[in-house]
Amino acid sequence: MASSTLEIDNLITVGALAEQLKIPPAQLIGELFKNGMMVTVNEKIDFDTAQIIITELGLDIELKLREAEAPILKKDRSTLGANAKTRPPVVAVMGHVDHGKTSLLDAIRGASVVKGEAGGITQHISAYQVEKEGRLITLLDTPGHEAFAALREHGARLTDLVVIVVAADDGIKPQTLEAIRFARKAGVKMLVAANKIDKEGADLNRLKSQLAENELMPEDFGGDTVVLPVSAKTGQGVQELLDMILLLADVEDLKADYDGPAEGLVIESHMEMGRGPVAEALVESGVLHAGDYIVAGAAYGKIRNLDSTSGTVLKEAGPSTPVVISGMKSLPEFGDVFLVYKDEKSARQASEKAATIAKNSTSKLDMSSSDLLRIISQEDEQSTLNIIVKADVQGSLTSVIDSIRTLETKDVSVKIVSSGVGNITENDMHLALTSKSILYGFHVALPSGVKQLIARDKVQVRLYKVIYELLDDVKAEMVTLLPPEIIEKDLGRLIVKGVFKTTKSDIICGGEVTKGKLTAPSLAKIFRDKELLAEAEVTLLKRGPVETSEVQTGEMCGMSLKTAGRVDLQEGDRIELFTRETVARTL
Ligand code: GDP
């Protein structure tokens, strides 16, 4: 029996495996080299290779293959009751910045949204419903890139459909690809809105080809991706977009239980003067009533006011309805599931239990709600620094972000997970925690409630008043993400004049040094003419019968080598000695 077990994915980077095995990456790389695999820290090896190497290393660890994670966190349809009825689709709009997400949402809503003081930057996800021919559509309002990380975490549970907005005059851009990847991984259907079709440079065909290149084959190319030309400016195509959303919803046959106690997700929460904790939530199943006792995470209370997100007083709200709730005793958190309880006592007990679990869990990231985030962020975890930036005014925010962008290199990128004007809020903290970001504040304050959270959640918050100091900090963080560089230094060369012993793992030979200076211990490549026969470790050098640490050009010497398998060394073969070092890199 192995003394411990380790669960890994089918593909794992050498660096990550070394970390999990708690051995230096160089040791692992060395072992892989010995087995004929020339890999660097960042390259991935598969499970079988990892297993072999662990045995070779003599580690007492049993390796287990991690089961593939379920890509979809959406409710299992089979759990629906017999009375389940059709519910409105929940739709998220995503795409590259400036491609017109906000404008399109405005056009759908039929009114221009009054932009907030913070230059229109929205810190949270909110939601509202629109009606089309008597049917409702729930839209998640996620203007800008800010709520993206948060949406990623809960997106699969929240959304049925993602509308990818692409400016037809600009085509697919990095954030478009990110949105596509998000939707694909979450298993959510996509619909492409080719926006700005009114503009002169709009090129629908080019966009369709780009979509095809990214495995979103448009319908008229023989695929099944719907691409609708729209203009948020003129309103062209907006009604067709809504029709298409409803059509796709019909195809998906979206249903929910309307009977039974309500259940849903908190999508935003804040304190309001005179009202106390206020939460915005999306009902997922059942019907929520004013006066219900609810528990969301560690918060509980009786719903005092139940409103629609546009401010209408509601008596009840069914599946896919976004609601605003007041009356809770404390603030629930973004992403908390809410449930209805029969009375105050059972609600309080449930919330106390949730609070204990939260306290005992080392990190919220361990909780299941972040499974999706983990799946999605896995592939770009390496060498991407996640950052949240808050600044006092829009001008400084823009310059901080622009300056951070200039620091990016081909090896390390920076992802601005969220940014905004104003003090650091609990929402920022939550986002930093779930997206593993560092929170940078520029000329902003840290309210005392948030300070407490830092201690509890160990979120990295850095406040600066001088921009280049902030940039130095970002740079220092980026450097820590750089994979170490592996440098090979040639030592010298030996021509084999005699082979004294070869076994499965050892060679003893002698020869003449024809170049450089040989030292041991070191590494060696064994060549026959141009062909590389093997790599080996040089364990010992001898001048005559005496062990020595170095031998110069022109001298004869004996050499002991360790090999990964039998190497049939012959007179005349060439052994090139070298050392391999991993060095920390700089940007
Ligand atoms: P977002 O960053 O994706 O939310 O993009 P916005 O909605 O803020 O739009 C970015 C810019 O594109 C704004 O100046 C809009 O007025 C403009 N815009 C958005 N949609 C259209 C469109 O359909 N046609 C034209 N001509 N301009 C548009």
XYZ file of C-alpha atoms and ligand atoms in Angstrom:
615
model
C 0.000 0.000 0.000
C 1.270 3.438 -0.894
C 1.444 5.810 2.056
C -0.570 8.493 0.272
C -2.709 8.945 -2.779
C -2.756 11.825 -5.188
C -5.564 12.622 -7.572
C -4.550 14.251 -10.835
C -6.119 15.081 -14.167
C -5.337 13.028 -17.223
C -3.012 15.792 -18.416
C -0.897 17.737 -15.968
C 1.956 20.175 -16.412
C 5.347 19.076 -15.169
C 5.428 22.090 -12.851
C 2.062 21.284 -11.328
C 2.938 17.643 -10.841
C 6.238 18.520 -9.172
C 4.400 20.868 -6.868
C 1.891 18.234 -5.905
C 4.638 15.671 -5.382
C 6.509 18.254 -3.330
C 9.734 17.748 -5.283
C 11.772 20.302 -7.235
C 10.627 20.555 -10.893
C 14.234 19.969 -11.947
C 14.199 16.545 -10.337
C 11.062 15.599 -12.204
C 12.394 16.980 -15.456
C 15.613 15.058 -14.903
C 13.691 11.836 -14.426
C 11.624 12.487 -17.524
C 14.787 13.171 -19.495
C 16.173 9.895 -18.323
C 13.099 8.287 -19.760
C 13.654 9.971 -23.040
C 11.130 12.763 -22.630
C 12.478 16.209 -23.335
C 9.965 18.369 -21.555
C 9.911 21.738 -19.899
C 8.112 22.803 -16.745
C 5.109 24.024 -18.671
C 4.582 21.048 -20.859
C 1.919 18.553 -19.991
C 2.452 14.856 -19.460
C -0.288 12.307 -19.269
C -1.420 10.192 -16.370
C 0.409 7.045 -17.479
C 3.699 8.861 -17.836
C 3.213 10.470 -14.439
C 2.619 7.047 -12.947
C 5.783 5.600 -14.458
C 7.885 8.535 -13.337
C 6.600 8.330 -9.791
C 7.626 4.699 -9.639
C 11.031 5.530 -11.097
C 11.480 8.230 -8.515
C 10.749 5.667 -5.831
C 7.971 7.790 -4.376
C 5.502 6.044 -2.146
C 2.483 7.668 -3.704
C -0.477 6.079 -5.386
C -1.715 8.079 -8.323
C -5.401 8.252 -9.109
C -7.060 9.610 -12.189
C -9.502 12.382 -11.377
C -12.926 11.673 -12.770
C -13.895 14.123 -15.511
C -15.830 16.935 -13.937
C -19.383 17.445 -14.993
C -19.406 20.414 -17.336
C -22.878 21.499 -16.539
C -24.172 22.522 -13.190
C -27.628 23.105 -14.548
C -30.492 21.474 -12.810
C -31.061 17.918 -13.707
C -34.215 17.743 -15.740
C -35.066 14.349 -14.358
C -35.629 15.876 -10.938
C -38.533 17.915 -12.271
C -41.948 17.086 -10.912
C -44.866 15.909 -13.001
C -46.420 19.381 -12.941
C -43.336 21.167 -14.299
C -44.235 23.985 -16.646
C -42.429 26.036 -19.259
C -40.393 28.861 -17.773
C -38.839 31.954 -19.357
C -35.291 31.583 -20.703
C -32.463 33.259 -18.797
C -30.098 34.945 -21.207
C -26.670 36.492 -20.739
C -25.161 38.923 -23.221
C -21.408 38.733 -23.618
C -18.732 39.890 -25.978
C -15.707 42.086 -26.505
C -15.653 45.510 -24.942
C -17.222 48.223 -27.130
C -18.916 45.731 -29.385
C -22.254 47.018 -28.115
C -23.485 44.812 -25.274
C -24.856 47.730 -23.277
C -26.366 49.363 -26.341
C -28.003 46.121 -27.377
C -29.461 45.556 -23.917
C -30.703 49.151 -24.014
C -32.257 48.597 -27.419
C -33.954 45.440 -26.158
C -35.285 47.240 -23.155
C -36.513 49.959 -25.459
C -35.104 52.702 -23.324
C -31.735 54.134 -22.671
C -30.363 53.146 -19.304
C -29.329 56.104 -17.258
C -25.656 55.674 -16.733
C -24.529 55.746 -13.131
C -22.057 58.141 -11.606
C -19.243 55.690 -12.017
C -19.028 56.302 -15.728
C -21.458 53.518 -16.443
C -19.306 50.805 -14.963
C -21.549 48.260 -13.373
C -20.142 46.323 -10.475
C -22.639 43.552 -10.299
C -24.907 41.360 -12.246
C -28.477 42.408 -12.226
C -31.348 41.088 -14.219
C -34.615 42.173 -15.702
C -37.363 40.777 -17.837
C -38.728 41.889 -21.166
C -41.894 40.746 -22.823
C -42.261 39.624 -26.397
C -45.742 38.726 -27.598
C -46.895 37.730 -24.167
C -43.808 35.688 -23.356
C -41.090 36.683 -20.930
C -37.329 36.681 -21.410
C -35.009 37.172 -18.448
C -31.891 39.105 -19.346
C -28.813 39.197 -17.191
C -27.428 42.672 -17.336
C -23.673 42.338 -17.483
C -22.405 45.386 -19.310
C -18.669 45.550 -19.709
C -16.273 42.910 -18.698
C -16.592 43.480 -14.992
C -19.102 40.873 -14.007
C -17.610 38.298 -16.275
C -15.644 36.406 -13.665
C -18.606 36.348 -11.363
C -20.839 35.171 -14.110
C -18.353 32.496 -14.976
C -18.645 31.108 -11.522
C -22.376 30.830 -11.563
C -23.080 31.219 -15.227
C -23.961 27.669 -15.960
C -26.546 27.604 -13.256
C -27.833 31.006 -14.133
C -28.075 31.024 -17.879
C -29.828 29.016 -20.533
C -28.484 30.928 -23.465
C -25.570 33.238 -24.167
C -25.885 35.924 -26.800
C -22.398 36.562 -28.130
C -22.277 40.147 -29.347
C -19.687 40.790 -32.036
C -19.300 44.110 -33.840
C -19.615 43.190 -37.509
C -17.103 45.893 -38.441
C -14.500 44.610 -36.007
C -14.927 40.838 -35.967
C -13.897 38.326 -33.353
C -11.643 39.703 -30.621
C -10.040 38.138 -27.517
C -12.994 38.694 -25.219
C -15.312 37.283 -27.885
C -13.276 34.095 -27.807
C -13.334 34.138 -24.036
C -17.121 34.399 -24.078
C -17.389 31.567 -26.587
C -15.131 29.429 -24.464
C -17.145 30.198 -21.387
C -20.432 29.246 -23.002
C -18.979 26.129 -24.558
C -17.474 24.879 -21.320
C -20.640 25.603 -19.437
C -22.579 23.667 -22.030
C -24.802 26.671 -22.696
C -26.266 27.335 -26.135
C -24.952 30.308 -28.062
C -26.512 32.745 -30.428
C -24.406 35.305 -32.276
C -25.612 38.878 -32.655
C -23.624 40.526 -35.433
C -23.982 44.060 -34.117
C -23.272 47.433 -35.757
C -24.551 46.059 -39.042
C -25.522 49.656 -39.906
C -21.865 50.657 -40.059
C -20.090 51.013 -43.340
C -17.292 48.630 -42.448
C -19.677 45.885 -41.339
C -18.741 42.602 -42.986
C -21.085 39.773 -42.125
C -19.313 37.233 -44.297
C -15.938 37.846 -42.734
C -17.505 37.440 -39.311
C -19.140 34.182 -40.330
C -15.818 32.821 -41.580
C -14.190 33.800 -38.303
C -16.945 32.042 -36.397
C -16.472 28.959 -38.547
C -12.751 29.029 -37.762
C -13.661 28.950 -34.105
C -15.948 25.966 -34.394
C -19.121 27.993 -34.385
C -20.279 26.991 -37.840
C -22.961 29.429 -39.051
C -26.189 27.967 -40.406
C -25.568 29.066 -43.981
C -22.164 27.373 -43.830
C -23.935 24.143 -42.960
C -23.592 24.433 -39.204
C -26.117 25.158 -36.497
C -24.981 28.498 -35.130
C -27.560 31.220 -35.620
C -25.955 34.523 -36.637
C -28.309 37.482 -36.609
C -27.366 40.837 -38.084
C -28.485 43.542 -35.673
C -27.966 47.186 -34.969
C -28.372 48.475 -31.452
C -28.291 51.940 -33.014
C -31.124 51.634 -35.542
C -32.985 48.797 -33.854
C -32.601 46.566 -36.904
C -32.833 42.885 -36.041
C -33.639 43.405 -32.368
C -37.135 41.909 -32.597
C -35.767 38.992 -34.627
C -33.185 38.444 -31.904
C -35.926 38.167 -29.281
C -37.909 35.803 -31.509
C -34.846 33.660 -31.969
C -34.186 33.574 -28.214
C -37.736 32.313 -27.671
C -37.390 29.794 -30.461
C -34.179 28.405 -28.989
C -35.841 28.327 -25.575
C -38.632 26.228 -27.097
C -36.103 23.856 -28.574
C -34.414 23.529 -25.191
C -37.814 22.888 -23.637
C -37.019 24.887 -20.519
C -39.164 23.822 -17.612
C -39.363 24.306 -13.873
C -41.531 23.262 -10.989
C -43.999 25.927 -10.009
C -45.375 24.130 -7.017
C -43.334 23.673 -3.891
C -41.119 26.089 -1.978
C -38.974 28.446 -3.974
C -35.282 28.034 -4.587
C -32.847 30.290 -6.413
C -29.584 32.191 -6.469
C -28.529 35.503 -4.976
C -27.076 37.607 -7.762
C -26.362 40.816 -5.900
C -26.613 42.237 -2.405
C -26.025 45.549 -0.723
C -27.004 47.584 2.329
C -29.554 50.283 1.739
C -30.252 53.235 3.959
C -33.557 52.689 5.724
C -34.059 49.206 4.235
C -31.112 47.257 5.604
C -29.813 44.258 3.666
C -31.218 44.147 0.148
C -30.640 41.186 -2.134
C -31.326 40.649 -5.763
C -32.083 37.028 -6.548
C -33.188 34.848 -9.397
C -35.932 32.367 -8.623
C -35.058 29.027 -10.202
C -37.948 26.861 -9.153
C -41.065 27.092 -7.055
C -42.879 30.296 -6.284
C -41.481 32.853 -3.851
C -43.921 34.893 -1.769
C -43.706 38.054 0.249
C -43.619 36.891 3.879
C -41.653 33.688 3.137
C -38.817 32.768 5.496
C -35.662 32.314 3.483
C -32.097 31.276 4.079
C -29.281 32.276 1.737
C -25.849 31.083 2.834
C -25.432 32.271 6.381
C -28.123 34.945 6.073
C -31.793 34.478 6.863
C -34.940 36.491 7.339
C -38.562 37.011 6.451
C -39.201 38.655 3.127
C -40.582 42.071 4.022
C -40.751 43.433 0.506
C -40.722 41.436 -2.683
C -40.203 43.647 -5.737
C -39.429 43.147 -9.383
C -36.083 44.546 -10.473
C -37.892 47.431 -12.104
C -39.447 48.341 -8.765
C -42.962 46.874 -9.010
C -44.306 45.370 -5.791
C -44.861 41.618 -6.187
C -46.920 39.215 -4.155
C -45.178 36.235 -5.628
C -42.527 35.350 -8.175
C -42.085 32.123 -10.153
C -39.129 30.490 -11.935
C -36.736 32.674 -13.963
C -38.017 35.822 -12.234
C -35.411 38.244 -10.927
C -36.567 39.779 -7.650
C -35.425 42.268 -5.054
C -35.787 41.111 -1.482
C -35.592 43.072 1.751
C -36.036 41.860 5.299
C -33.004 39.638 5.703
C -31.093 40.015 8.937
C -27.674 40.136 7.286
C -26.230 40.359 3.778
C -26.286 37.165 1.762
C -23.437 36.770 -0.671
C -23.362 36.725 -4.395
C -23.854 33.169 -5.557
C -25.556 31.948 -2.385
C -28.398 29.561 -3.026
C -31.581 30.637 -1.288
C -34.190 28.263 0.062
C -37.552 28.784 1.699
C -38.187 27.454 5.221
C -41.481 26.936 6.988
C -40.871 29.203 9.979
C -38.387 31.554 11.553
C -36.884 28.946 13.868
C -35.975 26.438 11.170
C -34.657 29.258 8.955
C -32.421 30.509 11.757
C -31.100 27.037 12.495
C -30.293 26.409 8.851
C -28.428 29.698 8.559
C -26.426 28.958 11.699
C -25.415 25.628 10.251
C -24.360 27.292 7.005
C -22.311 29.845 8.946
C -20.439 27.074 10.745
C -19.681 25.263 7.537
C -18.433 28.497 5.957
C -16.185 29.168 8.938
C -14.687 25.716 8.890
C -14.058 25.693 5.200
C -10.574 27.009 4.528
C -11.628 28.711 1.379
C -14.905 29.354 -0.305
C -13.293 28.020 -3.421
C -13.626 24.571 -1.966
C -17.350 24.822 -2.236
C -19.198 23.262 -5.070
C -20.513 26.510 -6.499
C -17.070 27.262 -7.812
C -16.585 24.005 -9.650
C -17.313 25.695 -12.902
C -14.847 28.469 -12.273
C -12.229 25.863 -11.627
C -12.907 24.031 -14.847
C -12.814 27.191 -16.857
C -9.817 28.783 -15.269
C -7.720 25.645 -15.390
C -6.327 26.194 -18.814
C -5.389 29.817 -18.401
C -4.281 29.669 -14.818
C -0.669 29.464 -15.842
C 0.974 32.779 -16.365
C -2.078 34.950 -16.072
C -2.288 37.428 -13.251
C -5.860 38.139 -12.239
C -6.418 41.646 -11.027
C -9.272 43.767 -9.771
C -8.731 47.511 -9.860
C -10.655 50.157 -7.950
C -9.805 53.834 -8.288
C -11.162 57.142 -7.059
C -12.133 58.605 -10.408
C -12.695 57.311 -13.911
C -9.620 59.103 -15.282
C -7.211 57.469 -12.866
C -8.910 54.111 -13.291
C -8.362 54.271 -17.034
C -4.736 55.241 -16.678
C -4.033 52.565 -14.082
C -5.568 49.923 -16.330
C -3.824 51.218 -19.436
C -0.481 51.248 -17.617
C -0.979 47.727 -16.320
C -1.706 46.611 -19.865
C 1.681 47.922 -21.007
C 3.383 45.537 -18.568
C 2.035 42.464 -20.318
C 4.523 40.233 -22.064
C 4.143 37.155 -24.185
C 4.864 35.025 -21.133
C 2.618 36.651 -18.576
C -0.689 38.272 -19.255
C -2.856 40.297 -16.953
C -6.552 39.749 -16.745
C -8.542 42.646 -15.356
C -11.298 40.601 -13.816
C -13.168 43.663 -12.677
C -12.615 47.371 -12.355
C -14.558 50.277 -11.066
C -14.682 53.657 -9.461
C -15.235 53.950 -5.729
C -14.164 52.325 -2.493
C -13.501 48.625 -2.224
C -16.758 46.807 -1.539
C -17.710 43.404 -0.226
C -18.637 42.438 -3.751
C -15.102 43.259 -4.902
C -13.764 41.109 -2.111
C -15.970 38.233 -3.051
C -14.991 38.499 -6.657
C -11.303 38.636 -5.702
C -11.710 35.509 -3.646
C -13.580 33.503 -6.243
C -11.477 34.614 -9.180
C -8.190 34.369 -7.256
C -7.401 37.991 -8.009
C -5.282 40.595 -6.320
C -7.323 43.663 -5.505
C -5.545 46.951 -6.226
C -6.972 50.155 -4.831
C -5.733 53.466 -6.163
C -6.599 56.477 -4.004
C -9.511 54.596 -2.490
C -10.430 53.688 1.060
C -11.112 50.388 2.731
C -14.342 50.459 4.741
C -13.964 48.724 8.110
C -16.403 45.932 7.224
C -14.256 45.087 4.228
C -11.111 45.149 6.372
C -12.575 42.404 8.500
C -13.218 40.346 5.416
C -9.560 40.628 4.416
C -8.560 39.017 7.660
C -11.179 36.319 7.294
C -10.856 35.471 3.630
C -7.171 36.297 3.151
C -7.844 38.259 -0.001
C -4.831 40.181 -1.202
C -5.694 43.855 -1.128
C -3.051 46.463 -1.987
C -3.680 50.167 -1.685
C -1.547 52.690 -3.529
C -1.396 56.418 -3.999
C 1.486 56.504 -6.473
C 0.894 54.835 -9.801
C 4.410 53.582 -10.449
C 4.536 51.941 -7.038
C 1.336 50.116 -7.927
C 2.870 49.117 -11.258
C 6.035 47.858 -9.567
C 3.870 45.674 -7.388
C 1.978 44.287 -10.384
C 5.270 43.628 -12.113
C 6.667 41.806 -9.091
C 3.546 39.629 -9.042
C 3.892 38.919 -12.743
C 7.478 37.796 -12.264
C 6.359 35.199 -9.754
C 4.222 33.653 -12.473
C 7.047 33.268 -14.950
C 8.023 29.664 -15.410
C 11.663 29.183 -14.507
C 14.053 29.008 -17.396
C 16.075 25.898 -17.948
C 19.619 26.571 -19.009
C 21.968 23.916 -20.302
C 25.683 24.648 -20.122
C 28.113 22.575 -22.194
C 31.101 21.283 -20.268
C 33.107 19.235 -22.712
C 33.356 16.160 -24.873
C 34.821 12.693 -24.573
C 35.497 10.169 -27.303
C 35.013 6.635 -26.038
C 38.111 4.478 -26.301
C 36.979 1.537 -24.212
C 33.800 0.149 -22.696
C 34.377 -1.774 -19.460
C 30.902 -2.526 -18.267
C 27.325 -1.984 -19.422
C 24.274 -3.039 -17.441
C 20.652 -1.982 -17.574
C 21.420 1.154 -15.644
C 25.176 1.621 -15.539
C 28.060 2.170 -17.905
C 31.722 2.314 -17.090
C 33.899 3.495 -19.931
C 37.069 5.342 -20.695
C 38.146 7.815 -23.321
C 39.881 10.976 -24.325
C 38.629 14.460 -23.591
C 38.628 16.264 -26.939
C 36.981 19.489 -25.903
C 36.337 21.548 -22.775
C 36.668 20.380 -19.218
C 34.682 17.467 -17.824
C 33.326 17.588 -14.306
C 31.181 15.294 -12.220
C 28.455 15.055 -11.151
C 26.932 16.269 -14.377
C 24.682 15.151 -17.206
C 25.630 13.624 -20.524
C 24.291 13.023 -23.994
C 25.635 10.001 -25.757
C 25.979 10.296 -29.528
C 26.889 7.907 -32.276
C 27.776 10.191 -35.176
C 24.783 12.510 -35.328
C 22.347 10.240 -33.551
C 21.520 10.876 -29.918
C 21.511 7.450 -28.234
C 20.603 8.410 -24.699
C 20.916 10.825 -21.882
C 22.726 9.826 -18.746
C 24.031 11.051 -15.452
C 27.778 11.235 -14.965
C 28.375 10.001 -11.451
C 32.122 9.561 -11.363
C 35.313 10.573 -13.196
C 38.654 8.864 -12.757
C 42.112 9.843 -13.847
C 43.925 6.526 -13.842
C 42.753 4.695 -10.729
C 42.115 7.918 -8.831
C 38.714 9.584 -8.572
C 38.796 13.192 -9.741
C 36.402 16.072 -9.997
C 37.588 17.390 -13.342
C 39.486 16.342 -16.441
C 40.917 18.701 -19.087
C 41.100 18.535 -22.883
C 43.752 16.124 -24.068
C 43.607 13.947 -20.973
C 42.385 10.355 -20.745
C 39.833 9.451 -18.113
C 37.414 6.842 -16.851
C 33.747 7.602 -16.450
C 30.757 6.049 -14.655
C 27.349 6.778 -16.109
C 23.827 6.069 -14.908
C 21.347 5.398 -17.686
C 17.605 4.908 -17.858
C 17.902 1.662 -19.800
C 20.599 -0.402 -21.405
C 22.783 1.606 -23.782
C 25.013 -0.367 -26.054
C 28.004 1.960 -25.913
C 30.785 1.403 -28.408
C 34.276 2.632 -29.005
C 34.176 5.843 -31.020
C 30.908 7.075 -29.506
C 30.874 10.660 -28.326
C 29.789 11.698 -24.855
C 28.937 15.346 -24.379
C 28.777 16.560 -20.811
C 26.589 19.399 -19.656
C 24.798 20.831 -16.647
C 21.184 21.878 -16.447
C 19.996 24.660 -14.210
C 16.637 26.249 -13.611
C 16.905 29.956 -13.100
C 14.248 32.449 -12.084
C 13.354 34.769 -14.928
C 12.761 38.475 -15.096
C 10.178 40.282 -17.179
P -20.091 47.456 -24.713
O -18.756 47.850 -24.174
O -20.037 46.159 -25.421
O -21.200 47.524 -23.709
O -20.422 48.513 -25.877
P -21.373 49.782 -25.870
O -22.786 49.382 -25.874
O -20.915 50.719 -24.799
O -21.066 50.364 -27.312
C -19.770 50.799 -27.687
C -19.870 51.879 -28.740
O -20.430 51.340 -29.936
C -20.782 53.029 -28.330
O -20.181 54.223 -28.788
C -22.072 52.755 -29.044
O -22.780 53.918 -29.322
C -21.584 52.081 -30.306
N -22.578 51.135 -30.850
C -23.145 50.118 -30.182
N -23.983 49.435 -30.992
C -23.946 50.059 -32.200
C -24.581 49.804 -33.469
O -25.379 48.890 -33.667
N -24.263 50.654 -34.472
C -23.396 51.674 -34.321
N -23.143 52.434 -35.368
N -22.771 51.921 -33.169
C -23.041 51.130 -32.095
